CSV table of C-alpha atoms (C1' of nucleotides) in Angstrom, one decimal:
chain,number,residue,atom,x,y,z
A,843,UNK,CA,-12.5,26.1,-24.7
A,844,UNK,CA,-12.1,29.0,-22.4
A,845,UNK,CA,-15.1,31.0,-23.2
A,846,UNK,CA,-17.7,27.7,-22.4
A,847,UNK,CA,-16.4,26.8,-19.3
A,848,UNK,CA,-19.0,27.6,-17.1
A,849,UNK,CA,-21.0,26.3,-19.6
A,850,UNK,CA,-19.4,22.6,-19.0
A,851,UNK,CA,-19.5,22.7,-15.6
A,852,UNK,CA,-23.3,23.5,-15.9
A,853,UNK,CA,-23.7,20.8,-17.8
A,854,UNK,CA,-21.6,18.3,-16.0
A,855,UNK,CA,-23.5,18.9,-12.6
A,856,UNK,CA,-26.9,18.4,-14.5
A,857,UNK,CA,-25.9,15.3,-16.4
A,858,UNK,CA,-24.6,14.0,-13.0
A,859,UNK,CA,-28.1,13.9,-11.7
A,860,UNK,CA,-28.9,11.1,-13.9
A,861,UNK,CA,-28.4,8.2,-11.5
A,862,UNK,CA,-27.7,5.9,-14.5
A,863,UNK,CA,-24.8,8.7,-15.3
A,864,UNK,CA,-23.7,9.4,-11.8
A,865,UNK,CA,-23.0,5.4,-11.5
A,866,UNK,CA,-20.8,5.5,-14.2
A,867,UNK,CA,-19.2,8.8,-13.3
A,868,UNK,CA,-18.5,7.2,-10.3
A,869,UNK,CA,-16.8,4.4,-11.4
A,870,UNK,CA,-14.6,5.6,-13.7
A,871,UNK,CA,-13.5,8.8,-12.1
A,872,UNK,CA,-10.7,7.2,-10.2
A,873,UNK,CA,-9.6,5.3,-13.0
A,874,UNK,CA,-9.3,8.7,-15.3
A,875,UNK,CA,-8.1,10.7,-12.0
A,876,UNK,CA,-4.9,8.2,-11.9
A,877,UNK,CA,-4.2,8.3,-15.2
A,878,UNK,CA,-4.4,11.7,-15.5
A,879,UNK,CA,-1.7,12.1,-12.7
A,880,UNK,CA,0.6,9.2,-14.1
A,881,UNK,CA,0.6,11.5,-18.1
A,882,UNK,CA,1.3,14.5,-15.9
A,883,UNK,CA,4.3,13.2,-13.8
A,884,UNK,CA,5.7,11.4,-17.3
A,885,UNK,CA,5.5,15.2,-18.8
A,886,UNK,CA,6.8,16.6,-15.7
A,887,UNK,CA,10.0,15.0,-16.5
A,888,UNK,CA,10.2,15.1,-19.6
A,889,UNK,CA,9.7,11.8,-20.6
A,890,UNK,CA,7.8,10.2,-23.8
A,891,UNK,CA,6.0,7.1,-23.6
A,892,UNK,CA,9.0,6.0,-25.4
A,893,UNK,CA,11.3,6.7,-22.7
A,894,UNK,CA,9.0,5.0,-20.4
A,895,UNK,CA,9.1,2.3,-22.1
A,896,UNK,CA,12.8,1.4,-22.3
A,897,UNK,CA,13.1,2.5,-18.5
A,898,UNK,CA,10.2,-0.5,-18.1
A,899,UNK,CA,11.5,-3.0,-20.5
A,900,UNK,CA,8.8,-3.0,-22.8
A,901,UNK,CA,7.1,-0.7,-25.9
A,902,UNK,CA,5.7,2.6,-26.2
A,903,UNK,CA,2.5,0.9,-27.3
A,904,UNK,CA,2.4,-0.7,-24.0
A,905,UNK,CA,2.6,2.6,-22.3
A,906,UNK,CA,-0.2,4.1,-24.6
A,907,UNK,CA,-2.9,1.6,-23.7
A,908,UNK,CA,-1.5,2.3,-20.0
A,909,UNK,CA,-2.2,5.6,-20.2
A,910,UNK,CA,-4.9,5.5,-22.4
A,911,UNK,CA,-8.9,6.4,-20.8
A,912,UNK,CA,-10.4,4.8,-23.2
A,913,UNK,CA,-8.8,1.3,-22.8
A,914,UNK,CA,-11.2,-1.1,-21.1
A,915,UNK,CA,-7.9,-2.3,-19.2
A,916,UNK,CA,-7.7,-2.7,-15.9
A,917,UNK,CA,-3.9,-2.4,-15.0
A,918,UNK,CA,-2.5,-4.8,-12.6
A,919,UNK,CA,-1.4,-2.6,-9.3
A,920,UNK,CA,2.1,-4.0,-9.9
A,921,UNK,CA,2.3,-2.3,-13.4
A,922,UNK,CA,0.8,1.1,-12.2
A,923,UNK,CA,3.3,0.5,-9.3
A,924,UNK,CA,6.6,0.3,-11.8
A,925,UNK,CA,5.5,3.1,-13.8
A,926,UNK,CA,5.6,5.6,-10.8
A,927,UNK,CA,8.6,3.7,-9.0
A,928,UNK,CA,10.6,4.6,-12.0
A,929,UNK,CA,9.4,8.4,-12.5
A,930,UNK,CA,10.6,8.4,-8.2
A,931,UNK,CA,7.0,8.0,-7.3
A,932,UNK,CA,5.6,5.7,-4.7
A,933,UNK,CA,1.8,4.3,-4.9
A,934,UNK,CA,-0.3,5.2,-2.2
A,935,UNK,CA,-3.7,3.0,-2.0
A,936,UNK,CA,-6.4,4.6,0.6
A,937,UNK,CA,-10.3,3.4,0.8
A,938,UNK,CA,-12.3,6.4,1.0
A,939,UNK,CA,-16.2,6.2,2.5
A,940,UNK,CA,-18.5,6.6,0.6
A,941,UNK,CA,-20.9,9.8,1.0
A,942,UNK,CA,-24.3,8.0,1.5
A,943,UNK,CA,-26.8,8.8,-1.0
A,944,UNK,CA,-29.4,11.4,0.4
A,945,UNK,CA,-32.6,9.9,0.9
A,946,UNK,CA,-34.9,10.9,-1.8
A,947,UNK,CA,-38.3,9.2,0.1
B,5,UNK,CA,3.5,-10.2,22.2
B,6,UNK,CA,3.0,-7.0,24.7
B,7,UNK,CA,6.2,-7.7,26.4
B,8,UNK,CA,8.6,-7.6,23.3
B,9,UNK,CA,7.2,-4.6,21.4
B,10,UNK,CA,10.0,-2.5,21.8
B,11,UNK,CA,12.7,-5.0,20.7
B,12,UNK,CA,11.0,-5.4,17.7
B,13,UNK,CA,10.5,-1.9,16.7
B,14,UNK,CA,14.3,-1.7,17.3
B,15,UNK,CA,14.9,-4.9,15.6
B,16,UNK,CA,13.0,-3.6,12.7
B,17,UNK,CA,14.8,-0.4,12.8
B,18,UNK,CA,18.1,-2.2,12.7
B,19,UNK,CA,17.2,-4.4,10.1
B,20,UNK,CA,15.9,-2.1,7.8
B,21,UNK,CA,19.7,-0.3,7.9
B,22,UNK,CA,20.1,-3.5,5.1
B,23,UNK,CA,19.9,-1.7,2.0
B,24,UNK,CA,18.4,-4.7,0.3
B,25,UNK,CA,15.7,-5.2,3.7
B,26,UNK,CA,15.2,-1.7,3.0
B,27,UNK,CA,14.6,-2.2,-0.3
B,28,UNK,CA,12.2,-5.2,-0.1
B,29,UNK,CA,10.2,-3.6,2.8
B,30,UNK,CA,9.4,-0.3,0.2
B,31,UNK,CA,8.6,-2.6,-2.3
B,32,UNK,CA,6.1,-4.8,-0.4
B,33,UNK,CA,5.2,-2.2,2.4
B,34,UNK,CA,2.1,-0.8,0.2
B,35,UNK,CA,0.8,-3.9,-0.6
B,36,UNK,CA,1.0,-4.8,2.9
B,37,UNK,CA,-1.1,-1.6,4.2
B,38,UNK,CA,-3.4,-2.1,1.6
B,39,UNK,CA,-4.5,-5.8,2.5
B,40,UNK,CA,-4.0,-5.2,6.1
B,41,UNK,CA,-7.2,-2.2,5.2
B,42,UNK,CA,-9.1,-4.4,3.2
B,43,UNK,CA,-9.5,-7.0,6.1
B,44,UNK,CA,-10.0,-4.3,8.5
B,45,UNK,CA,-13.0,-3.1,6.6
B,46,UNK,CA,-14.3,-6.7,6.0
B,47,UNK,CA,-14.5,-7.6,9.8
B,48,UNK,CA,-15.7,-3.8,10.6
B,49,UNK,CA,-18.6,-5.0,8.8
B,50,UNK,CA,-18.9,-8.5,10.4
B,51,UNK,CA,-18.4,-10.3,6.9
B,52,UNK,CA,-16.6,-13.5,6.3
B,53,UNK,CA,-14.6,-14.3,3.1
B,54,UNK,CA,-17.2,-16.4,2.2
B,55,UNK,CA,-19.8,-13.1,2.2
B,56,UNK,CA,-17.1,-11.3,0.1
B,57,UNK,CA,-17.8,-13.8,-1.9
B,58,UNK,CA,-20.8,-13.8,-2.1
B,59,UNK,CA,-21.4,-10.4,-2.6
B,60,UNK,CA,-19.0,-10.1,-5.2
B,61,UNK,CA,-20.1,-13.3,-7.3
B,62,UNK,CA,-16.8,-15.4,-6.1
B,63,UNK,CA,-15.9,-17.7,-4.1
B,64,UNK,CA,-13.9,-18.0,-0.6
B,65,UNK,CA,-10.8,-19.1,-1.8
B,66,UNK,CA,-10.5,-15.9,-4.4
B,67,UNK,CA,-10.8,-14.3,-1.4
B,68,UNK,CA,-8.5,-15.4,0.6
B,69,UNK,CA,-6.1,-15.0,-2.3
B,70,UNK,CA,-6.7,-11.2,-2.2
B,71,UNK,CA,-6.2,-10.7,0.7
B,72,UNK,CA,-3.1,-13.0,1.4
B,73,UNK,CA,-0.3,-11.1,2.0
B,74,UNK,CA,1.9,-14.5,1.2
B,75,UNK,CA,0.1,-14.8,-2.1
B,76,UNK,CA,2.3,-13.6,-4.9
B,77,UNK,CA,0.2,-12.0,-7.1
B,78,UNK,CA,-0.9,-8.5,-7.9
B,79,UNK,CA,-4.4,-8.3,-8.6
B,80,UNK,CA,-6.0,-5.8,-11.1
B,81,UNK,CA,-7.1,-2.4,-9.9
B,82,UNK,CA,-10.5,-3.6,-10.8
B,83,UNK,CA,-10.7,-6.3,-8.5
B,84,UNK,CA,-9.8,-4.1,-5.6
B,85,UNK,CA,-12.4,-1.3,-6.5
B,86,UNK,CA,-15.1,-3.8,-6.4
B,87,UNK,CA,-14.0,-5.5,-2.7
B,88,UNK,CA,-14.0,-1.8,-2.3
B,89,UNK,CA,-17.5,-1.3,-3.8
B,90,UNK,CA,-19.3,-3.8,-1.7
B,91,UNK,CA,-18.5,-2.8,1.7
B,92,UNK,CA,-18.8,1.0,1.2
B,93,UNK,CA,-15.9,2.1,-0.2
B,94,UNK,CA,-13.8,3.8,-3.1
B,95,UNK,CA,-10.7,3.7,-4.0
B,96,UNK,CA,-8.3,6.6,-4.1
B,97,UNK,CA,-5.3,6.2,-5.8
B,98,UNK,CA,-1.9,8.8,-5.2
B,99,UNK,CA,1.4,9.2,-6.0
B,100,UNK,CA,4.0,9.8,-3.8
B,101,UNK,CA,7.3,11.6,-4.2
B,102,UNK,CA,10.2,9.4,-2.8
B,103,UNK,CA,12.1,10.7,-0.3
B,104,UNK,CA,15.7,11.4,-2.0
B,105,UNK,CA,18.4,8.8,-0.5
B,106,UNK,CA,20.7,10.6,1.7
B,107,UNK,CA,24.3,10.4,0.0
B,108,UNK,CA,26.4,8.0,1.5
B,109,UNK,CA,29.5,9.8,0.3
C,236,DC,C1',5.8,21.4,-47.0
C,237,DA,C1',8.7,17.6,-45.7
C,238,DA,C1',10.7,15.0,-42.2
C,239,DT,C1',10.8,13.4,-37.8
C,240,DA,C1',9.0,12.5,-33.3
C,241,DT,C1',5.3,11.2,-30.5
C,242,DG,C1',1.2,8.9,-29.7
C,243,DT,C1',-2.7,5.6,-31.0
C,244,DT,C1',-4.9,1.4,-32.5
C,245,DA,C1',-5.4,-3.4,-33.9
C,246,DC,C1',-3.9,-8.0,-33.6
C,247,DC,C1',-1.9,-12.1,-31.9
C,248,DA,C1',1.1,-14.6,-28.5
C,249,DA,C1',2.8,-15.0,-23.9
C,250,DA,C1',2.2,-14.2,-19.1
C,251,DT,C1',-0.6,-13.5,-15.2
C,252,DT,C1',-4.8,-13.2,-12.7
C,253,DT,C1',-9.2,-15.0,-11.5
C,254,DG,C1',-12.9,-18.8,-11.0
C,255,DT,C1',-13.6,-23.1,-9.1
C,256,DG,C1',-13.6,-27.4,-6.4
C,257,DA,C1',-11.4,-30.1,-3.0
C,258,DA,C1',-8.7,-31.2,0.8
C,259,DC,C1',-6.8,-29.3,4.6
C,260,DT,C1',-5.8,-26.2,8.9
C,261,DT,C1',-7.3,-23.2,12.4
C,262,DA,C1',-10.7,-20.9,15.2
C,263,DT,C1',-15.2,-20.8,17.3
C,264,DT,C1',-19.3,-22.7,19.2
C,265,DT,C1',-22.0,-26.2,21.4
D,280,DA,C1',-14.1,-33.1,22.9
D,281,DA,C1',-17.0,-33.0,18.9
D,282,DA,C1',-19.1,-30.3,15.5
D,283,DT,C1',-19.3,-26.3,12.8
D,284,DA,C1',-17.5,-22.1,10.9
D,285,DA,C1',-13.8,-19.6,8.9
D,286,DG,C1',-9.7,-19.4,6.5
D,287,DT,C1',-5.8,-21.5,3.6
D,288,DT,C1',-3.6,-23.8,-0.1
D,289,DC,C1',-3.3,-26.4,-4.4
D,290,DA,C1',-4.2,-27.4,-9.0
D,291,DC,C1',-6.3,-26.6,-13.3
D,292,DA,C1',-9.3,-24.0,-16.6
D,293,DA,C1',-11.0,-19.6,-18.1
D,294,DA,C1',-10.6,-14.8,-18.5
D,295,DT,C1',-7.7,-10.7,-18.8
D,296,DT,C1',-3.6,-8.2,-19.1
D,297,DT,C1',0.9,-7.5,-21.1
D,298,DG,C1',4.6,-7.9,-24.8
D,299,DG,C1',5.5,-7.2,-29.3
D,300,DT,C1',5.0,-5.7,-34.3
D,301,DA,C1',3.1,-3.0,-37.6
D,302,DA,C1',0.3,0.4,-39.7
D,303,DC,C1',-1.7,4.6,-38.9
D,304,DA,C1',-2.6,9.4,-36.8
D,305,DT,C1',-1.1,13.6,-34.8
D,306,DA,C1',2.1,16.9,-33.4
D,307,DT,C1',6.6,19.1,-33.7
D,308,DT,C1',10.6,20.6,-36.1
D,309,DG,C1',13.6,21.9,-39.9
DNA sequence: CAATATGTTACCAAATTTGTGAACTTATTT
DNA sequence: AAATAAGTTCACAAATTTGGTAACATATTG
């Protein structure tokens, strides 16, 4: 994937001018940010879904669709919140403004 | 409540020396800040529960649900984006590292 | 390549959240 | 003080998430 990159990014930022596109962007970007981070702080330990499973009483097929971007789950805060507590992690909820949308008129 | 605000900052200090307190605060504590910010964006808009509500296709009693801080449920990261949504706002979602325990022994 | 470990998906049951109306309390306005 | 607005609580139904098993897919190891 190395040699395309600036290639994707190209693309990205026109796609992203597609209001229809930027909307879902949007919405799912914090979703996919989050569970980006949780995968990587799992990995950082060393841990398999497996293991995260037995520390959280439950299956590793649980912690898949957790995990997974593609599930059309929305995770209680309580389970996103036991899945860092045990890893040593704390969840830290902030509302950020919104940049308003430049005028187009 | 002006008069007593330092004997409850040291009340709270001493209390939270009560490994369980201690433990219940960390637990709850987020959930805490996070209604406490929800609310404080509703009002900085002038909006009642009941245009929450209405805004989000609900009714006042959902709302004040949400928002409770007695209420004992943990609502889905979904339902907080979209309170979020409506009045300006998006949510940002971290992970912090927990501050080790100081040994005891 | 074979064997094992890890991760994914589908399905159903169980648990929990959310929608809703109603009765009630508390605050604000007239 | 009375009237209205705002917020709370309860109960139940509806919707969604989570637990669990199994079969499958993909990666890693021997």
């Amino acid at each position: 994937m190395a040699d395309q990159r600036p290639t994707f990014k190209a693309f990205k930022k026109e796609a992203l001018r597609n209001p229809d596109v930027k909307a879902a962007y949007d919405e799912l970007a914090p979703a996919y940010a989050m569970k980006r981070d949780m995968i990587a702080m799992r990995k950082a330990k060393g841990f398999t879904q497996e293991d995260m499973a037995n520390l959280l009483g439950t299956r590793k097929s649980s912690i898949s669709r957790l995990e997974s971007v593609n599930s059309e789950n929305s995770p209680r805060l309580s389970t996103v919140e036991e899945y860092a507590r045990v890893l040593g992690y704390r969840l830290k909820i902030e509302f950020e403004k919104n940049k308003p949308s430049p005028k187009i008129n």
